[in-house]
Coordinates of N, CA and C in Angstrom, one line a residue:
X1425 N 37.1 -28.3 95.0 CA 38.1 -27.5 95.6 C 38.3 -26.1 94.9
X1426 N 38.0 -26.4 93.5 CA 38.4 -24.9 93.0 C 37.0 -23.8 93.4
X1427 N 36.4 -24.4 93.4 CA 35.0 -23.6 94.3 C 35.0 -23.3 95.7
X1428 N 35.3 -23.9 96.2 CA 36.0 -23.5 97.8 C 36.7 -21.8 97.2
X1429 N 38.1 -22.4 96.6 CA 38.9 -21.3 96.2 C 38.5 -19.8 95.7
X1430 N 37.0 -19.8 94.9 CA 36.8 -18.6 94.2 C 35.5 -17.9 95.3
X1431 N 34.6 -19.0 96.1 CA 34.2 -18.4 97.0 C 34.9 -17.5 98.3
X1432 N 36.5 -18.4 98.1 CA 37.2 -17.9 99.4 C 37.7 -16.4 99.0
X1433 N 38.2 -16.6 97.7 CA 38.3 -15.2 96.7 C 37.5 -14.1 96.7
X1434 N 35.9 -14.4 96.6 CA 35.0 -13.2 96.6 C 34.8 -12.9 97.6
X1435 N 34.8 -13.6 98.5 CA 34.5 -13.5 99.7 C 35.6 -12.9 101.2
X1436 N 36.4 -12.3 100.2 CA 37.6 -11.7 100.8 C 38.1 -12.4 102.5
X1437 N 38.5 -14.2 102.0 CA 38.4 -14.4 102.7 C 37.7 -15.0 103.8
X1438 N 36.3 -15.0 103.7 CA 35.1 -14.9 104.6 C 34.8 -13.8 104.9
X1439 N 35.3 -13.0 104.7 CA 35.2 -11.6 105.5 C 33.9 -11.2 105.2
X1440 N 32.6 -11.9 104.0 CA 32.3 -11.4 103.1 C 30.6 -11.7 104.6
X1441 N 31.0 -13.0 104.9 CA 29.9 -13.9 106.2 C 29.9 -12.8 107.3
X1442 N 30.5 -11.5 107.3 CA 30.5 -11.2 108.6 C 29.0 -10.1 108.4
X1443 N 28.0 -10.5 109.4 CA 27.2 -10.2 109.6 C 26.7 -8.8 109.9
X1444 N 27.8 -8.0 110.0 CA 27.4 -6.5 110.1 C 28.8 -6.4 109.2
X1445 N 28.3 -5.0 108.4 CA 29.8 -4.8 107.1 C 30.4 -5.5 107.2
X1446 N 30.4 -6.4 106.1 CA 31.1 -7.0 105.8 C 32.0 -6.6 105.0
X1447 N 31.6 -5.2 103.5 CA 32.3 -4.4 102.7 C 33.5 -3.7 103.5
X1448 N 33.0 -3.4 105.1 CA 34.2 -2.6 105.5 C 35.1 -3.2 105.8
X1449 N 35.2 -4.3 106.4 CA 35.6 -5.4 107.0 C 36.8 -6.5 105.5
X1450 N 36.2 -6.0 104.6 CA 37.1 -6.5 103.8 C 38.1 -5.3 103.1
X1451 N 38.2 -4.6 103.9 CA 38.9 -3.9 103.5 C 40.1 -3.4 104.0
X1452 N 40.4 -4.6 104.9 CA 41.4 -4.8 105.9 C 42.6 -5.5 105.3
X1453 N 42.1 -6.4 104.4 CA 42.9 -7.0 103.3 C 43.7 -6.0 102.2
X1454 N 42.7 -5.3 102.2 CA 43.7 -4.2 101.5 C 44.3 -3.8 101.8
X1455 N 44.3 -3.2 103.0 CA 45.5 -2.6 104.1 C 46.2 -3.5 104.8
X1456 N 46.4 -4.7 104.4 CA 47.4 -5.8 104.9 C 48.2 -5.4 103.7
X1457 N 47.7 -5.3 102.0 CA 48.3 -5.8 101.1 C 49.5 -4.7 100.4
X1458 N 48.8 -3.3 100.7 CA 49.1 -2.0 100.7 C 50.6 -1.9 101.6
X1459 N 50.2 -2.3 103.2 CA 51.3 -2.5 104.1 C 52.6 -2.8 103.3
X1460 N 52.0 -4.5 102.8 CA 53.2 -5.0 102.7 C 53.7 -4.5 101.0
X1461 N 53.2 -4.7 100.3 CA 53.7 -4.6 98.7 C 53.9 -3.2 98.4
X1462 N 53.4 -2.3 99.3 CA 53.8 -0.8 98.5 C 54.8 -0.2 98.0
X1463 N 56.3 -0.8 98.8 CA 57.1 -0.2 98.5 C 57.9 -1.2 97.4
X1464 N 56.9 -2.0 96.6 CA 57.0 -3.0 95.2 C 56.2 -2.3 94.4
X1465 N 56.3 -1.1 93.6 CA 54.9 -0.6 92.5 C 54.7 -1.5 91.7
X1466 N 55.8 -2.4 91.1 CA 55.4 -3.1 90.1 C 54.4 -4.4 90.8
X1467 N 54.7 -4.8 91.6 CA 54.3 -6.0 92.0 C 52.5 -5.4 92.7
X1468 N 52.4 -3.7 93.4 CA 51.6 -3.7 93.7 C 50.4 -3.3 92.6
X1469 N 50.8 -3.0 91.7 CA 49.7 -2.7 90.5 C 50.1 -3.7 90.1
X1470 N 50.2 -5.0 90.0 CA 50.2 -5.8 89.3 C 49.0 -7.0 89.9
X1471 N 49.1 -6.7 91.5 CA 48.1 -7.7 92.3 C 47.1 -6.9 91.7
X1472 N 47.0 -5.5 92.0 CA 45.6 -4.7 92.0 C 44.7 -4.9 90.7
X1473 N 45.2 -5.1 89.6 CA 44.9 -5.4 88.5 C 44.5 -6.6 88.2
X1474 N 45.2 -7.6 88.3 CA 44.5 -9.0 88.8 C 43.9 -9.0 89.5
X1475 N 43.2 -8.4 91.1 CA 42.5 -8.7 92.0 C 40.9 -8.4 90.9
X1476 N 41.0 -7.3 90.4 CA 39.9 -6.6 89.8 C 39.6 -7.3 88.7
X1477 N 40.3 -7.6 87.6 CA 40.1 -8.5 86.5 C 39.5 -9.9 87.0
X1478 N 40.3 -10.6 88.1 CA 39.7 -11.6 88.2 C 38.4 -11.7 89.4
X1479 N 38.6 -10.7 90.0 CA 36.9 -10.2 90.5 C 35.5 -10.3 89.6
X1480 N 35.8 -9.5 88.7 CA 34.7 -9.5 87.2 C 34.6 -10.8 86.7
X1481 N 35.5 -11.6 86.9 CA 35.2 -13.0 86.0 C 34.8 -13.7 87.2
X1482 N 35.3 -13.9 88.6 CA 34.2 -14.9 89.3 C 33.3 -14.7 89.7
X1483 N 32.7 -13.4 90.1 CA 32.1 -12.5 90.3 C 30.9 -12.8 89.7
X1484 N 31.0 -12.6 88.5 CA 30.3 -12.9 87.2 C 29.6 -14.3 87.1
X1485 N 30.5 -14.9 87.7 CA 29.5 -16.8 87.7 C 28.8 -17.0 89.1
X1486 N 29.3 -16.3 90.0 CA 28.6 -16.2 91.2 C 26.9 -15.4 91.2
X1487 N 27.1 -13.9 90.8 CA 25.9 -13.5 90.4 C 24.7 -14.3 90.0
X1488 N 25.2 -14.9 89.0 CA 24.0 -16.3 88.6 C 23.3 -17.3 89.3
X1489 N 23.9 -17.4 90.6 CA 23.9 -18.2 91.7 C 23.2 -17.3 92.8
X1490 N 23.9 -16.8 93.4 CA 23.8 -15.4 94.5 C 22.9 -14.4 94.1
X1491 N 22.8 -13.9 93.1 CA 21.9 -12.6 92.4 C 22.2 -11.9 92.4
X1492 N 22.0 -10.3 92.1 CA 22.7 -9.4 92.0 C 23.4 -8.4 92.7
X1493 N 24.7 -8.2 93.1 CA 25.0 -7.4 93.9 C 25.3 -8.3 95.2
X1494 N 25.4 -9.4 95.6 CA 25.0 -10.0 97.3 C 25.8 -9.3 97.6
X1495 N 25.4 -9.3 99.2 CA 26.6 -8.7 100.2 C 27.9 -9.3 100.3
X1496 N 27.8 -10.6 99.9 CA 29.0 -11.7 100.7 C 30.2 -11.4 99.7
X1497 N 29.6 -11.4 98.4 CA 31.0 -10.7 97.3 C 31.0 -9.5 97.7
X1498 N 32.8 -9.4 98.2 CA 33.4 -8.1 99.0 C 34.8 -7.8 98.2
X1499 N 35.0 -9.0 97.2 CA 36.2 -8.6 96.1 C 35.9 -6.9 95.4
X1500 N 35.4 -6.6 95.0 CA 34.9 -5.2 94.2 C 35.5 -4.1 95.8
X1501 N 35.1 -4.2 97.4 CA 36.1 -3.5 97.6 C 37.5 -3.7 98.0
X1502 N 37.9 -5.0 98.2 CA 39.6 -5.4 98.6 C 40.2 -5.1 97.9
X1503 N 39.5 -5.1 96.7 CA 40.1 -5.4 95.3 C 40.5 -3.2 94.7
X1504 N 39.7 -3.0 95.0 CA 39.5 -1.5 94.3 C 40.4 -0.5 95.2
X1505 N 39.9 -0.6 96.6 CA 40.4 0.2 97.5 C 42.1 0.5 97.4
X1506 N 42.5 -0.7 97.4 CA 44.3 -0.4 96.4 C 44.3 0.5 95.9
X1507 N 43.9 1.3 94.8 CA 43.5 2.5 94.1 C 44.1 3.6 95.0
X1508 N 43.3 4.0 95.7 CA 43.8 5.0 96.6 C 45.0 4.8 97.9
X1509 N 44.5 3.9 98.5 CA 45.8 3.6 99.1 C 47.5 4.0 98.4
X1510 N 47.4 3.8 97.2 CA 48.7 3.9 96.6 C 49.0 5.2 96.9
X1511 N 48.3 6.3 97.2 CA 48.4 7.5 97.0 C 48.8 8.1 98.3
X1512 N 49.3 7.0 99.5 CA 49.0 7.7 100.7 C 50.4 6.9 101.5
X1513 N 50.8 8.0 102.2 CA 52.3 7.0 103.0 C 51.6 6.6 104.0
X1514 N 52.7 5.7 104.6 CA 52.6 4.7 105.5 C 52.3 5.7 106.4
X1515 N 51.2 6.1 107.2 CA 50.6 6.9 108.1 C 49.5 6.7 108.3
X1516 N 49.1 6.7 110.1 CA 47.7 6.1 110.5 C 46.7 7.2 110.0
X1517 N 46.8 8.8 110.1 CA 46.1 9.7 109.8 C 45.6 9.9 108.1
X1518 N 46.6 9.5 107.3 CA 46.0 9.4 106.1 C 45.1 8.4 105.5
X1519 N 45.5 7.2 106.3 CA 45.4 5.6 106.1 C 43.8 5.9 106.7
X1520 N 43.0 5.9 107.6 CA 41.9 6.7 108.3 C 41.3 7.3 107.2
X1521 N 41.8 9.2 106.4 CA 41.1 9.5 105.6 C 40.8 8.9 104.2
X1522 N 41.9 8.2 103.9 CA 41.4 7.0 102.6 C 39.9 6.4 102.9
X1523 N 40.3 5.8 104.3 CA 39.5 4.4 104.2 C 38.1 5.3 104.6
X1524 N 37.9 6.2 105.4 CA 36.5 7.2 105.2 C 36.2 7.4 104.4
X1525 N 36.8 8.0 103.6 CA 36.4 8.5 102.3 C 35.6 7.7 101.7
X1526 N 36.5 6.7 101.2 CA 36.2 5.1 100.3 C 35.1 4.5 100.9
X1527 N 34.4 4.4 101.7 CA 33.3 3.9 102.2 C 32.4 4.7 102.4
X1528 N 32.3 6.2 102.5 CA 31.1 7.0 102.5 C 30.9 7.3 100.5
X1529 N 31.7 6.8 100.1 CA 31.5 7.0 98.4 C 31.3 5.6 98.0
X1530 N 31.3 4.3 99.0 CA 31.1 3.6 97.9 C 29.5 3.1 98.6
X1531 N 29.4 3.7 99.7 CA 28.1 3.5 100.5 C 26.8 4.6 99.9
X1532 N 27.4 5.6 100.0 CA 26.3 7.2 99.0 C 26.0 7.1 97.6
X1533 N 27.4 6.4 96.9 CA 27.6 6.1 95.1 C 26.2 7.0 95.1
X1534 N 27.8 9.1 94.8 CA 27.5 9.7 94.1 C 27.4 9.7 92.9
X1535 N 26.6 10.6 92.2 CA 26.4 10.1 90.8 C 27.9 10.5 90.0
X1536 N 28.3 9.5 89.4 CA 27.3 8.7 88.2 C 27.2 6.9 89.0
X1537 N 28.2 6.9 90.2 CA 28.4 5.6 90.9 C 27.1 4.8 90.7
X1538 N 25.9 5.9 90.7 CA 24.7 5.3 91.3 C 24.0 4.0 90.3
X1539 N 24.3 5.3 88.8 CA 24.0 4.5 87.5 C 25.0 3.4 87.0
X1540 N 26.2 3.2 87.2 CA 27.2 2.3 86.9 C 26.6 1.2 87.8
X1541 N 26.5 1.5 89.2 CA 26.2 0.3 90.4 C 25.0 -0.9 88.7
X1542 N 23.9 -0.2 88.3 CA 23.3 -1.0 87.7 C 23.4 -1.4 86.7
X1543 N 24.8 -1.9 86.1 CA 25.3 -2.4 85.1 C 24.9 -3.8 85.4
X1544 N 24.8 -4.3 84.2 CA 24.5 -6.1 84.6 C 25.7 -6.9 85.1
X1545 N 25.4 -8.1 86.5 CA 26.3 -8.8 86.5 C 28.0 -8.3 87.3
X1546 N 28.9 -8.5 87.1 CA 29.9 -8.4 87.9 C 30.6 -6.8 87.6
X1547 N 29.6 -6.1 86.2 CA 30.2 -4.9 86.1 C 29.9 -3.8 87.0
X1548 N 28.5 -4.3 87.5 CA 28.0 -3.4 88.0 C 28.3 -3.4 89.8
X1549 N 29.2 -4.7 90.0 CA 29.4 -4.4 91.1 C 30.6 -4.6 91.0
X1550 N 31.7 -4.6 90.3 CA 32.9 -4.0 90.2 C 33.3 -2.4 89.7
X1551 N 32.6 -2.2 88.9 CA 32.7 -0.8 88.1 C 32.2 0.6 89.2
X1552 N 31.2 0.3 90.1 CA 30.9 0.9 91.0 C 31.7 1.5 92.4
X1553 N 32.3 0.2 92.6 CA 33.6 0.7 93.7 C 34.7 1.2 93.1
X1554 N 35.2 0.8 91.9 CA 36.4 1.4 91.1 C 35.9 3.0 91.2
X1555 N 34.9 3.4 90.6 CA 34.5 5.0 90.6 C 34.7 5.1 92.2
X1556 N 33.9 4.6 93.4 CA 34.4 5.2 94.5 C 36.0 5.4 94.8
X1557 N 36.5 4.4 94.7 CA 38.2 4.3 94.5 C 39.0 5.9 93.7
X1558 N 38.4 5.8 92.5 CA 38.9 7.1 91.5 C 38.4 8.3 92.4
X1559 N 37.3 8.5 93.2 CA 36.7 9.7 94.0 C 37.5 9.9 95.0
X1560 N 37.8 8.7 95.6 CA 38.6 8.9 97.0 C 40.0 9.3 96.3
X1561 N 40.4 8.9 95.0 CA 42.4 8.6 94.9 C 42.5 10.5 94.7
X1562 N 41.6 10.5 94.1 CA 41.3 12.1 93.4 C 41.4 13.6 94.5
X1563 N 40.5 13.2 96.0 CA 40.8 14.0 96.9 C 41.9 13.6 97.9
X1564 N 42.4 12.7 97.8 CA 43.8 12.3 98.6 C 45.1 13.0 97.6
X1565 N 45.0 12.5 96.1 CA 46.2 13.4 95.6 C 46.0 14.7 95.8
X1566 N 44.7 15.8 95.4 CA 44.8 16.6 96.1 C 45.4 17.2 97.1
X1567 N 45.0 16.6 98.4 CA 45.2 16.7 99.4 C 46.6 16.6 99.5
X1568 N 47.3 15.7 99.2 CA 48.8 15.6 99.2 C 49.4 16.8 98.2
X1569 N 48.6 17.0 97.2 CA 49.6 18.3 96.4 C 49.2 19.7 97.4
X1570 N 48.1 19.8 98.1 CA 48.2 21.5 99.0 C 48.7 20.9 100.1
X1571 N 49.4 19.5 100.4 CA 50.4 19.3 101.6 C 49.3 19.8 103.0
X1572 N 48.2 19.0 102.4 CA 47.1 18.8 103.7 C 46.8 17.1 103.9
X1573 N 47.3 17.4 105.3 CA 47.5 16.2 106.3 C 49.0 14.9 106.0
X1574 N 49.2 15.2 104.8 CA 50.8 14.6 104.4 C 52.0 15.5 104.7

């Protein structure tokens, strides 16, 4: 049962089986989670931080099984994409440039993304989308301090 549980975990759900992006596709979880907890900061950096922490630890026992990087672990972006989202109101037009952004950077992992991606084990595929996440949160606050598209 508790393996059911950590597969259901990495696997954002299943989301992880879906046969064309699955990374994108689990990123819908985040924008469920963002919806509802945002207007809780404590509660929502408190999931986010747990999602991530405990991503790297099952993450980590799965790799040994799965190998490195598999597609089906999609925790690294449900888990990350929170990051930026926090930075953006409740709006379909911002909500859109987050989630573009965050997927052409965690799909390109400009450098240094490229060299973290090859860290061993669950860092390298957790540490990789957090840099996409910090890329994306970085031109969204931006964008919100020259009060472009917010």
């Amino acid at each position: 049962m508790v393996r059911i549980l950590k597969i259901g975990f990495i696997t954002g759900l299943g989301t992880g089986y879906i046969p064309i992006a699955p990374a994108t596709f689990s990123c819908l979880i985040s924008i469920l989670l963002w919806f509802f907890l945002i207007d809780f900061p404590l509660i929502y950096w408190a999931v986010f931080v747990n999602l991530f922490i405990w991503g790297l630890v099952i993450s980590q026992e799965f790799v040994k099984e799965w190998g490195k990087d598999p597609r089906k672990i999609v925790v690294d972006e449900y888990a990350t994409f929170l990051l930026p989202l926090y930075f953006i109101p409740k709006k379909i037009l911002p909500l859109l440039v987050a989630f573009v952004l965050f997927r052409i950077f965690d799909v390109t992992k400009p450098p240094p993304l490229s060299q973290v991606e090859k860290l061993p084990g669950a860092w390298g595929i957790m540490l990789d989308d957090l840099g996409a996440a910090v890329y994306t949160a970085i031109i969204i606050i931006s964008l919100s301090f020259f009060h472009i598209l917010f």
